[in-house]
Structures are given as C-alpha cells and as structure tokens.
CSV table of C-alpha atoms and ligand atoms in Angstrom, one decimal:
chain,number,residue,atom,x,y,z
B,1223,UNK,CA,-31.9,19.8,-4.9
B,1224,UNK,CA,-28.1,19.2,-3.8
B,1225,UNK,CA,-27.6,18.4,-0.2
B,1226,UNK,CA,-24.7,18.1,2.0
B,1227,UNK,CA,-25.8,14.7,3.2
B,1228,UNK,CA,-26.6,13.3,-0.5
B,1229,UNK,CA,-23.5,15.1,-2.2
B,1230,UNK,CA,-21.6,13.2,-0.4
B,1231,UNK,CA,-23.3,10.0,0.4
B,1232,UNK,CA,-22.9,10.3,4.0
B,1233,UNK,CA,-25.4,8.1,5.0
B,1234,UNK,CA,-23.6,4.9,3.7
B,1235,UNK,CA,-20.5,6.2,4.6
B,1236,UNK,CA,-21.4,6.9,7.9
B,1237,UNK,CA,-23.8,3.6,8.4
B,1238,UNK,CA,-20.9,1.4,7.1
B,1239,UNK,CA,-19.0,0.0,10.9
B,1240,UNK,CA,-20.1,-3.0,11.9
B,1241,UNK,CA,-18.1,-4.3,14.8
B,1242,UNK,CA,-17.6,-8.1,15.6
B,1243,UNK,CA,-17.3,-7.9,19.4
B,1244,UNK,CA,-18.6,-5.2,22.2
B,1245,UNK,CA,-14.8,-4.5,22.0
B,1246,UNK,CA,-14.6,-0.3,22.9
B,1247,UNK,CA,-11.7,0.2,20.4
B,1248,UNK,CA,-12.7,-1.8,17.6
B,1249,UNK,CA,-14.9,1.6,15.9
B,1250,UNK,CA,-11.8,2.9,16.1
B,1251,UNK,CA,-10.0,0.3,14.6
B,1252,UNK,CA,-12.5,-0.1,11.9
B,1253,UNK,CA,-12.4,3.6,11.0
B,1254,UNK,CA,-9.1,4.1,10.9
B,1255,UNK,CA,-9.0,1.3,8.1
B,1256,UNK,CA,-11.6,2.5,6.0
B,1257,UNK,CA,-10.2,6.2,6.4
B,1258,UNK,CA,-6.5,4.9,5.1
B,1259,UNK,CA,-8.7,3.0,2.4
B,1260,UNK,CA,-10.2,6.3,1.1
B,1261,UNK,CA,-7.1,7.7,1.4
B,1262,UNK,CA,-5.5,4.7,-0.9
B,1263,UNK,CA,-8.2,5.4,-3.4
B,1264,UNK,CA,-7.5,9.1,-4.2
B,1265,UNK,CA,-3.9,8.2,-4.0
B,1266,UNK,CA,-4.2,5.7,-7.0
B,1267,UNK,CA,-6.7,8.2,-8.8
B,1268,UNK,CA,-3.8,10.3,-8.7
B,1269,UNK,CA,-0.8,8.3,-9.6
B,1270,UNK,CA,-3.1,7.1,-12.5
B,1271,UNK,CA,-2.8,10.9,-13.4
B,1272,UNK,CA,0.9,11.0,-13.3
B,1273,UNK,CA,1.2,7.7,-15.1
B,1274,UNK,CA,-0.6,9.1,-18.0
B,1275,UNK,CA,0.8,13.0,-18.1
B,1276,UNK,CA,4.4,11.3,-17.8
B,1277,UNK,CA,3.7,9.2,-20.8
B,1278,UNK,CA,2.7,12.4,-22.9
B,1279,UNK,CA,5.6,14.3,-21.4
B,1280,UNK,CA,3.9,16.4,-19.6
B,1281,UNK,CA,6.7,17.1,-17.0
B,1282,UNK,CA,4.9,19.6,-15.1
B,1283,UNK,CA,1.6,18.0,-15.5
B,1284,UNK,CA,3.7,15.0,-13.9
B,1285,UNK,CA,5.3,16.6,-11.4
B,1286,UNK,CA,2.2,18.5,-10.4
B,1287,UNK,CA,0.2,15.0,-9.3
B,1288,UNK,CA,3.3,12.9,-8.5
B,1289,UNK,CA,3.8,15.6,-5.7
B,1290,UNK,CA,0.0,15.1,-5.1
B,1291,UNK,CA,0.0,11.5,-4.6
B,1292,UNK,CA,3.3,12.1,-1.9
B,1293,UNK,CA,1.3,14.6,0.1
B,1294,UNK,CA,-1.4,12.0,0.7
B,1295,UNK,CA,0.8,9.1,1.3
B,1296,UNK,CA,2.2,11.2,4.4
B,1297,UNK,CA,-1.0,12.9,5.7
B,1298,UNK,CA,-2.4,9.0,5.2
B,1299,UNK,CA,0.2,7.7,7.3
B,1300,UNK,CA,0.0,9.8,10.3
B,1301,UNK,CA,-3.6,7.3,10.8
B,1302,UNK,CA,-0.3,5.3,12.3
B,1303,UNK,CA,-0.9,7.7,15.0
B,1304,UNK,CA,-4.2,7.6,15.6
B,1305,UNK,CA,-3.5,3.9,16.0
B,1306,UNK,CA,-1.2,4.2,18.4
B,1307,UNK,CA,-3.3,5.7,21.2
B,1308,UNK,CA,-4.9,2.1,21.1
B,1309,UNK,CA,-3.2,-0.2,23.9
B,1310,UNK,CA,-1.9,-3.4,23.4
B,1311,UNK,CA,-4.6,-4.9,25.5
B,1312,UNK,CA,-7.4,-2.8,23.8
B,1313,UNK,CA,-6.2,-4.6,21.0
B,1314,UNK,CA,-6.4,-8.4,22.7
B,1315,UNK,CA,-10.1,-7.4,23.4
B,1316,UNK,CA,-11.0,-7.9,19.5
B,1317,UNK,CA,-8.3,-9.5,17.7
B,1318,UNK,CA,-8.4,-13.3,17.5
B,1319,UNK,CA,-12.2,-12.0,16.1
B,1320,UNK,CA,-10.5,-10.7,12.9
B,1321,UNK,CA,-8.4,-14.0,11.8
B,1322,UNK,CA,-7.6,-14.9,9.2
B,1323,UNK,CA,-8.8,-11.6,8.0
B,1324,UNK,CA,-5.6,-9.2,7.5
B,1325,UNK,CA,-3.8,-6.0,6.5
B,1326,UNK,CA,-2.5,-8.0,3.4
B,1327,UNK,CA,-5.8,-8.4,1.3
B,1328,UNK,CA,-6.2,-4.8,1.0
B,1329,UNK,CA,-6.7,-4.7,-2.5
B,1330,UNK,CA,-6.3,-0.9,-3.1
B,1331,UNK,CA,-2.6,-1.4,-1.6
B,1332,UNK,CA,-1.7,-4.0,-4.4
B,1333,UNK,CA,-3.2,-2.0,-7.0
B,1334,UNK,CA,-1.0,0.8,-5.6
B,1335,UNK,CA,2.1,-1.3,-5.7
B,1336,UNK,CA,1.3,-2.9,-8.9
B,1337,UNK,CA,0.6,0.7,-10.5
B,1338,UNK,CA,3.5,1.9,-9.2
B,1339,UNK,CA,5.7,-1.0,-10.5
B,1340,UNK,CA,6.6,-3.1,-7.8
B,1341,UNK,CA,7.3,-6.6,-9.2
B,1342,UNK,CA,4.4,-9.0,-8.3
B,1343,UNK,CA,7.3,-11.7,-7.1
B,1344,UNK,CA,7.9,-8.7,-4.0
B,1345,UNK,CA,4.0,-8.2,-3.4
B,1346,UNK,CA,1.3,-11.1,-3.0
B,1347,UNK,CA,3.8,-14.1,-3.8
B,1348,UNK,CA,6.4,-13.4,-0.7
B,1349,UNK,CA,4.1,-13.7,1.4
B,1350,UNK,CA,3.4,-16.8,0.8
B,1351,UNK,CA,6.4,-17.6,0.8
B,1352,UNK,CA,7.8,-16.2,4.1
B,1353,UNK,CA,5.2,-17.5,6.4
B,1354,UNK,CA,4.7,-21.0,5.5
B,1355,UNK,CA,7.7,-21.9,2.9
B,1356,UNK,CA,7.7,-26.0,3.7
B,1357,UNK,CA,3.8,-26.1,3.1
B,1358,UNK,CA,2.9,-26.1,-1.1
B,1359,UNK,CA,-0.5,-24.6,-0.8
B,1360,UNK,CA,0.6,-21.9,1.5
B,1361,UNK,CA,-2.0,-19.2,2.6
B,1362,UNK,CA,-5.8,-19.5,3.2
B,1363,UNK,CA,-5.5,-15.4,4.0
B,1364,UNK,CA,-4.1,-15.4,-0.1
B,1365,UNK,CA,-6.6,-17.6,-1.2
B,1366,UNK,CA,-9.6,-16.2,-0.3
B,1367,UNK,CA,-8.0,-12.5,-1.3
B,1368,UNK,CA,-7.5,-13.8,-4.6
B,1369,UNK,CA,-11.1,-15.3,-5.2
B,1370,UNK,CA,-11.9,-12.0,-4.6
B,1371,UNK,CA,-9.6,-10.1,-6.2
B,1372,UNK,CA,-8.5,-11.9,-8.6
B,1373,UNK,CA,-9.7,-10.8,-11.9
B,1374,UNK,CA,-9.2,-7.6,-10.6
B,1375,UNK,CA,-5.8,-7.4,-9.8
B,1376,UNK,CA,-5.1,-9.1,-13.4
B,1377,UNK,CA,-7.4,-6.2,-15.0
B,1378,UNK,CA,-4.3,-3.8,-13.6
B,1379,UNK,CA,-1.7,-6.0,-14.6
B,1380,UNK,CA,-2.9,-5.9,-17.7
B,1381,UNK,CA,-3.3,-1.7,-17.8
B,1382,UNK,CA,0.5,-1.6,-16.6
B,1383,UNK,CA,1.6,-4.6,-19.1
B,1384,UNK,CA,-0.4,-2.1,-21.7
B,1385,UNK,CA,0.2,1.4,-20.8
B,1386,UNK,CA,3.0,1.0,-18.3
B,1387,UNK,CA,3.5,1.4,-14.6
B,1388,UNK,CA,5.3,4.7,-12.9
B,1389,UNK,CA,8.2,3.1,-12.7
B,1390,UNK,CA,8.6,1.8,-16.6
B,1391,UNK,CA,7.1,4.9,-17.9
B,1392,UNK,CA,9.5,7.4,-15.3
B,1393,UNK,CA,12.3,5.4,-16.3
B,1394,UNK,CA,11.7,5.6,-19.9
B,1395,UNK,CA,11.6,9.3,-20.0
B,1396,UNK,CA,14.2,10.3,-17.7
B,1397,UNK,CA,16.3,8.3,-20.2
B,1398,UNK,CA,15.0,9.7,-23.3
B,1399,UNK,CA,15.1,13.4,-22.0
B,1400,UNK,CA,18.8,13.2,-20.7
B,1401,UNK,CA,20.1,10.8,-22.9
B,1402,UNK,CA,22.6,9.2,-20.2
B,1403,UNK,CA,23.4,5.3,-20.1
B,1404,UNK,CA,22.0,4.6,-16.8
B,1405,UNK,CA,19.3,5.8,-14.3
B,1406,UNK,CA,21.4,6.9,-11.6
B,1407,UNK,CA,23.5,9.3,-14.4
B,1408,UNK,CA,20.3,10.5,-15.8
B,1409,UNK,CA,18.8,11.7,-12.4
B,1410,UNK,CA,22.2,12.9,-11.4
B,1411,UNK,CA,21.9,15.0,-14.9
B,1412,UNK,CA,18.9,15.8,-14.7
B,1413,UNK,CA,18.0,20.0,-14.9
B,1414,UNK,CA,15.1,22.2,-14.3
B,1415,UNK,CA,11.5,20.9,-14.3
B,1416,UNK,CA,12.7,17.1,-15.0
B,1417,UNK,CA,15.0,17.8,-11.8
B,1418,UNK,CA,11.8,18.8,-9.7
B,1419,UNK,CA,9.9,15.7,-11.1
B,1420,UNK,CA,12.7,13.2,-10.2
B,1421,UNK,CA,13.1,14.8,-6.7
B,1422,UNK,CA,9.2,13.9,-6.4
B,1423,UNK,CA,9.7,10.5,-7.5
B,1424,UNK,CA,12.3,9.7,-5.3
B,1425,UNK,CA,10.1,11.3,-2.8
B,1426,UNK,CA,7.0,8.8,-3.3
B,1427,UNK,CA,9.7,6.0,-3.2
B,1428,UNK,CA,10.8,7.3,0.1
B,1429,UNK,CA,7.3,7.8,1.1
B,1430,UNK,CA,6.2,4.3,0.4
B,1431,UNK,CA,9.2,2.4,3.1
B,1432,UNK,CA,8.0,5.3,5.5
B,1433,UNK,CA,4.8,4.3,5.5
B,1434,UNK,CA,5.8,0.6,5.7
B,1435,UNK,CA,8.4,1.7,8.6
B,1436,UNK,CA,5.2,3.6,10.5
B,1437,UNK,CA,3.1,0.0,10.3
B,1438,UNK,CA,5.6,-1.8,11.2
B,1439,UNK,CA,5.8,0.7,14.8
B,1440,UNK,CA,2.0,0.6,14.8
B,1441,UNK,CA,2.4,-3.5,14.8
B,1442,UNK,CA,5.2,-3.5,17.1
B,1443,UNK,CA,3.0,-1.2,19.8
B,1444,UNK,CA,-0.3,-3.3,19.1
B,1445,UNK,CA,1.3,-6.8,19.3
B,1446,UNK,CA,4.4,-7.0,19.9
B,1447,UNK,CA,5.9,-10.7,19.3
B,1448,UNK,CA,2.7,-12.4,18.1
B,1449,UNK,CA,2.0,-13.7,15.0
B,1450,UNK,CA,-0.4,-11.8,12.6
B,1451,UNK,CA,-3.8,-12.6,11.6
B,1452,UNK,CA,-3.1,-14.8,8.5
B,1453,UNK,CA,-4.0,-18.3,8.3
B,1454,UNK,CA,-3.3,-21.1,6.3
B,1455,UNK,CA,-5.1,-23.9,5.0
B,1456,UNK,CA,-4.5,-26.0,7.9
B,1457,UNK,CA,-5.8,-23.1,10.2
B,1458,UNK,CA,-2.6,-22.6,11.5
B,1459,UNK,CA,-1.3,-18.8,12.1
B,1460,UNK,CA,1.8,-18.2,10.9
B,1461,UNK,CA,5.4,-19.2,12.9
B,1462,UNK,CA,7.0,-16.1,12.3
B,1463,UNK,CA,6.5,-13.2,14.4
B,1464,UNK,CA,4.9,-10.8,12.2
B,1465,UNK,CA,7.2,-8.0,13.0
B,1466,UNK,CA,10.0,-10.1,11.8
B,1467,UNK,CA,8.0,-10.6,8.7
B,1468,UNK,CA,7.4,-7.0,8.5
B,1469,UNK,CA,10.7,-5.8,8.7
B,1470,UNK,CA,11.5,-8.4,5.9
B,1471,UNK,CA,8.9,-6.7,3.9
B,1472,UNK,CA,11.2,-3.8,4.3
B,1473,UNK,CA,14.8,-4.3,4.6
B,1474,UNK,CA,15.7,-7.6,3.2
B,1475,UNK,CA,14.0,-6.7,-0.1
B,1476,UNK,CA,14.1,-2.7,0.3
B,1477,UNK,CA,10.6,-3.0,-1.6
B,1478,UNK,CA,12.4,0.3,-3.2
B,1479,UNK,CA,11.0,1.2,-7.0
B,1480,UNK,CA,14.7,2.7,-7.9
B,1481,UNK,CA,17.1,0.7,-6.1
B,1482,UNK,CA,19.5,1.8,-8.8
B,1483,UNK,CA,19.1,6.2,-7.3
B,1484,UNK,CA,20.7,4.1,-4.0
B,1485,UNK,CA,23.5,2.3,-5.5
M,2382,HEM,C1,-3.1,-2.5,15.3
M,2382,HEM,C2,-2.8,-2.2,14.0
M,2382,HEM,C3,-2.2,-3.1,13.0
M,2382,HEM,C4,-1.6,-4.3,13.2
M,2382,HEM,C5,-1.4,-5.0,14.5
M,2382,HEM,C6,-1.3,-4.7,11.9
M,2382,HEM,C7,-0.6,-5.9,11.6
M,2382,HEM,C8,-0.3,-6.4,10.4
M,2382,HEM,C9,0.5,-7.6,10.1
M,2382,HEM,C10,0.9,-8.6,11.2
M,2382,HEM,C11,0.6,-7.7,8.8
M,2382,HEM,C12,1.3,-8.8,8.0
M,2382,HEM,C13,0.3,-9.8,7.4
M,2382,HEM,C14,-0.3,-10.6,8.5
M,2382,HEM,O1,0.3,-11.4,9.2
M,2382,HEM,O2,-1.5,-10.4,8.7
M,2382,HEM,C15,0.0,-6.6,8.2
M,2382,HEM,C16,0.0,-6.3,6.8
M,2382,HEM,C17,-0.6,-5.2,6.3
M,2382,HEM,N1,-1.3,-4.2,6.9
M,2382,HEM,FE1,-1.5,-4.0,8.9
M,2382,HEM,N2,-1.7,-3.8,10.9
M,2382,HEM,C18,-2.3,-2.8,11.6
M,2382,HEM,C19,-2.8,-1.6,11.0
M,2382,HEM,C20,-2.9,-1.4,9.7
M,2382,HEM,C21,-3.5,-0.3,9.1
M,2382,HEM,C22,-4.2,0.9,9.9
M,2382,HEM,C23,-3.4,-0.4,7.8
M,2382,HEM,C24,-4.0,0.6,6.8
M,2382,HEM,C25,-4.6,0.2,5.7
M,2382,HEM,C26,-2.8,-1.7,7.5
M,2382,HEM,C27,-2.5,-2.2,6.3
M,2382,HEM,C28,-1.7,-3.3,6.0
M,2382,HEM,C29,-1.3,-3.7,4.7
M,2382,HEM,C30,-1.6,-3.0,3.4
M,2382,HEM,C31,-0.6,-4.9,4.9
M,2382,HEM,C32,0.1,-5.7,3.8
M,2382,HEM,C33,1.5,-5.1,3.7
M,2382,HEM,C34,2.4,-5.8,2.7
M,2382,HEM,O3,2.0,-6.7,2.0
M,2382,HEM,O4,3.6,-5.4,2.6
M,2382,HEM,N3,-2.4,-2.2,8.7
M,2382,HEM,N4,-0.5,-5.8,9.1
C-alpha cells in the first residue's frame, strides 16, 4: 500500500546529514545545499523539456517549461537567504572541516551550464585558471571533481554536441522563425508567442547572474576576504580572495548565454 513516508522516500532523505564537527550551524549548512541540489535537479529535468519542445517547435510547449525552469531558479535562490542568517563566525566554527571540498564540484550546476550552453572554456577550465595560473597542474578541488564526474559530464557534452544545448537550439529557431540576419534583430522582431518565449529566455539568462550575484552576497557575509575552500595539489588554498574570484565569474566574463540581446 502507498505511504506518505515510502512515496517519497523520506527516510533516506531525511537520514542523509552527516555533519563533520559538533558545529551548531553546519545542519543547516548541509541542508541548505542538498535542498538547492534538489532544486538544480528539477531545474535541469525541466530545461531538458524546453530543449527538446524548442527543437520540435513547439513554442508554447517551450515557453511553457522555459518559464518553469525561471520560477525555480528564483525560488532556489532565495536559500541565499536562509544562508544569510548564518554568522560569519558560525561559519569559522566548521569550515576549514570542508577543504578542499567546494561549491565548484557541484556537478548538477555544470550539467546546468553545459545544458544551457555555456562554453566549457567559461565553466570548469577558468577556474583553474584564475586561482593558480603560474602552477601547470592547477586544482586538486578539479581533480578529484573530475575523477568523479568525469564520464559524466562528457555523457552531456555529448547529448548537447548531439541534440544541442538551449542556447544552439533557441538561437536556431528564433533565426529560422523571423528570418533576420542577426540575434539581436530577430528578438527585436520577434511577435506573439515567439515574443513571450524570448522574453523567458532572456529571463533565465538574467536569472542565472542573479543567482551568481546572490552567492557572491552570501560569500561576501560568510567570509569576507578569505580564500575559498579549493585546494591545489600542493595543498595550498588559493591566493585570490574568493570574492574577487567570484565577481570575476560574473562581470569580467558576464557568464551571459546571449551577450549579443546586450550589445
Ligand atoms: C556560506 C555559504 C557559501 C560560501 C562561503 C560559498 C563560497 C564559495 C566560493 C568561495 C566559491 C568559489 C570556489 C572556491 O573557492 O571554493 C564557490 C563556488 C560555488 N558555490 Fe558556493 N558558497 C556558499 C554557499 C553556496 C550554496 C548554498 C550553493 C548552492 C548550491 C553554492 C554553490 C556554489 C557553486 C555551484 C559554485 C561554483 C560556481 C561557479 O563555478 O561559477 N554555494 N562558493
């Protein structure tokens, strides 16, 4: 017989924090990651949906899940606030525990920026490159994501090489359906239900650097100057101040799918 508990598998849900220290924020901590984790994984369920209704031209259909997918972005990020209520020295309580564990091998995010079209040189191969540039063999916290992940992460790259990414497959049609020259003409041109479906695209690409702005806060409140949690293979944390890196991730390369809608 169905049951509430079993439906829904709450008893591994539930029995699945393990905290590292007797810290009295890290539950939190630990819950508010695994929630914006469950969050990421209906979020790509969803923009898998648009990807595929876009590439049979389903504009509604399309529209219908890309505004999905912004609605959960947003009510994701406001975890940010939860976060907040956590004080910096909370924080100091439990966090030389988590290195070099970090924010950055969250596989569901790549898979979301790879889905969404974001090129890999942006995603996992900056960062090697901003925190330890001089050293060749940059990033123990990349290393160990990728014996993870992978074969994973290729298994995606090879589903968006195949069937094509929101951003190849969004660009494609827009062009196709308004037959203008250049993205910015064609979403300028663009009518009825292709006007609401670029107005939602445009919306998850705003939604995405909000989020990023709303972690970089979070960071800012929990830590300050310090450097993150990444290590490299000499053990050594990065130089940087991880805010500074942060706000790299957002300004210096925008991280925007359509750059060209703010040209
Ligand atoms: C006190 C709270 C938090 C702090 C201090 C923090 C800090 C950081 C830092 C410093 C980085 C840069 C990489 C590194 O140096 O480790 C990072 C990356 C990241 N964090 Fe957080 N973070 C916090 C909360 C969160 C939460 C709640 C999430 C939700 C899943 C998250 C997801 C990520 C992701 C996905 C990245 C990679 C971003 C990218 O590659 O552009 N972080 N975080």
């Amino acid at each position: 017989m169905t049951s509430y508990w079993d439906y829904l598998k709450l008893d591994s849900i539930l029995d699945a924090q393990y905290p590292i220290t007797e810290a009295g924020d890290e539950p939190l901590f630990i819950i508010i990651h695994q929630a914006f984790e469950m969050w990421f994984k209906l979020l790509i369920r969803e923009l898998r949906r648009t990807i595929k209704q876009i590439g049979l031209r389903d504009i509604e259909g399309a529209t219908h899940y890309m505004h999905r997918v912004n609605v959960i972005l947003s009510t994701s990020a406001h975890g940010f606030d939860v976060m907040d209520t956590m004080t910096p020295a909370a924080f100091q309580e439990f966090r030389d525990a988590l290195i070099p564990a970090s924010g950055t091998q969250s596989f569901q995010f790549r898979e979301l920026e790879t889905l969404a079209g974001m090129p890999k040189a942006r995603t996992v191969d900056d960062k090697k490159k901003y925190y330890w540039e001089d050293t060749p063999d940059a990033s123990m916290t990349i290393r160990l994501f990728m014996e993870k992940y992978g074969e994973r992460l290729k298994a995606v790259e090879e589903e968006v090489a195949a069937g094509g990414s929101l951003r190849s497959t969004f660009s494609r049609l827009l062009l196709r359906e308004t037959g203008k020259p250049s993205l910015l003409e064609a979403a300028n041109s663009a009518t009825g239900p292709l006007a609401s479906l670029v107005h939602e695209v445009k919306a998850f690409d705003h939604g995405l650097i909000m989020w990023r702005d709303k972690h970089v806060a979070t960071t800012k409140h929990a830590i300050a100057d310090s450097p993150g949690t990444a290590m490299n293979e000499k053990g050594q944390l990065p130089t940087t101040s991880c805010v500074e890196y942060l706000q790299h991730t957002i300004t210096v390369q925008q991280r925007l799918l359509f750059p060209e809608f703010h040209e």
